[in-house]
Short mmCIF file of C-alpha atoms in Angstrom, two decimals:
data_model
loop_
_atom_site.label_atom_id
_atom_site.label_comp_id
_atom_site.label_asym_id
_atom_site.label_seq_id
_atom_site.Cartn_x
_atom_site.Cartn_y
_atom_site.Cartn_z
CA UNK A 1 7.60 -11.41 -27.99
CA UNK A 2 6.63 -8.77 -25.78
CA UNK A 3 9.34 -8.69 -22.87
CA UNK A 4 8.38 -6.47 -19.60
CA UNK A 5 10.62 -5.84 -16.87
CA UNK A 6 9.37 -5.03 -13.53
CA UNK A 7 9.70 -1.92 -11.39
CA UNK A 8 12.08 -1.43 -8.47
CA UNK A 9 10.47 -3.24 -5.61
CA UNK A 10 7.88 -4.47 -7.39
CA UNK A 11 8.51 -8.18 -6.16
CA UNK A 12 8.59 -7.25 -2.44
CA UNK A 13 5.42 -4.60 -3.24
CA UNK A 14 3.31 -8.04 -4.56
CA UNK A 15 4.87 -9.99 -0.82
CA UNK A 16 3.57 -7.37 0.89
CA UNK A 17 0.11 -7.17 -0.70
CA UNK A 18 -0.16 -10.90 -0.94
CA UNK A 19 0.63 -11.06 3.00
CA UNK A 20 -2.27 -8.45 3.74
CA UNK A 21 -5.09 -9.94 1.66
CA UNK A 22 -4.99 -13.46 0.92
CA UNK A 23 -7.96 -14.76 2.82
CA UNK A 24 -9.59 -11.52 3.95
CA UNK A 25 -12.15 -9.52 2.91
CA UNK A 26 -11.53 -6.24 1.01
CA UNK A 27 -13.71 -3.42 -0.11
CA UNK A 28 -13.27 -1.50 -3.88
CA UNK A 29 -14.21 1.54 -4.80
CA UNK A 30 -14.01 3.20 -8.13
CA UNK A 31 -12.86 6.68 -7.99
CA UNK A 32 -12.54 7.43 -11.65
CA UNK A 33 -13.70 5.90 -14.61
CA UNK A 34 -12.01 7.08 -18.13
CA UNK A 35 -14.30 7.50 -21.20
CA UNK A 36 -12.59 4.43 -22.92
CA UNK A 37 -14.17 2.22 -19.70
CA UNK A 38 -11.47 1.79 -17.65
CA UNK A 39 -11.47 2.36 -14.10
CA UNK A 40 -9.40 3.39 -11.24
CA UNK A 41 -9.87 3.03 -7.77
CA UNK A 42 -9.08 2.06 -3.90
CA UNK A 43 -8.91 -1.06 -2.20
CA UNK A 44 -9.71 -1.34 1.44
CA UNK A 45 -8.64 -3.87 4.20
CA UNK A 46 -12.39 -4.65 5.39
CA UNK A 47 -15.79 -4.26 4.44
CA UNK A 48 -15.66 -0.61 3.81
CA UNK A 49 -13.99 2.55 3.42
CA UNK A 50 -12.64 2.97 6.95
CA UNK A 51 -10.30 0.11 6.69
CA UNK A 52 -6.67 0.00 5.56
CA UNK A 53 -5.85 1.96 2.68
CA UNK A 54 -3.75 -0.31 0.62
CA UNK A 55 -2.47 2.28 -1.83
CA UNK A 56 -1.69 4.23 1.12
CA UNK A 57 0.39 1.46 2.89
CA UNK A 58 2.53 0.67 -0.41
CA UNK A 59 3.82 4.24 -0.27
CA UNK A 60 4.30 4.53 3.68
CA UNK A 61 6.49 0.95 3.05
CA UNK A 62 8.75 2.41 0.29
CA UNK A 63 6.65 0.16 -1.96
CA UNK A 64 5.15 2.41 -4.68
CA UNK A 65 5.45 6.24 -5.41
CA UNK A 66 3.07 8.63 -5.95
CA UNK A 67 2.11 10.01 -9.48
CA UNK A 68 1.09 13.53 -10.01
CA UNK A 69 0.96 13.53 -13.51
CA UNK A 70 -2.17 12.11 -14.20
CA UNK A 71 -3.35 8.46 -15.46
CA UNK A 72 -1.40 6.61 -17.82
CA UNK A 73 -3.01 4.36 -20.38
CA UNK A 74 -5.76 6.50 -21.61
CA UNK A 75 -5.42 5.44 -25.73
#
């Protein structure tokens, strides 16, 4: 059995996300996409880009850190 703990704040980051969006309308964009298919991207409080940056939010609330190193996962 595969057994996965969760990050440091990760309950109170998935609160805080779940507060923001359920019910409202987001916009997605994909800013990179890997050669295995996988892609990453931003989600957006709103119908477009000029809304809330959700990424942006997490790390202003102590929610989620930002990774210089690159993107994990790439097998």
């Amino acid at each position: 059995m595969l057994c996965y703990k969760d990050a440091p704040w990760a309950f109170q980051a998935r609160e805080f996300l779940r507060k923001k969006l359920i019910g409202k309308e987001v916009c997605f964009t994909v800013e990179i996409k890997t050669a295995l298919g996988r892609e990453y991207g931003m989600v957006y409080l709103g119908r477009d880009t000029t809304g809330e940056n959700l990424a942006e939010s997490l790390v202003n609330e102590g929610l989620a850190t930002v990774r210089r190193e690159g993107i994990r996962g790439n097998k």
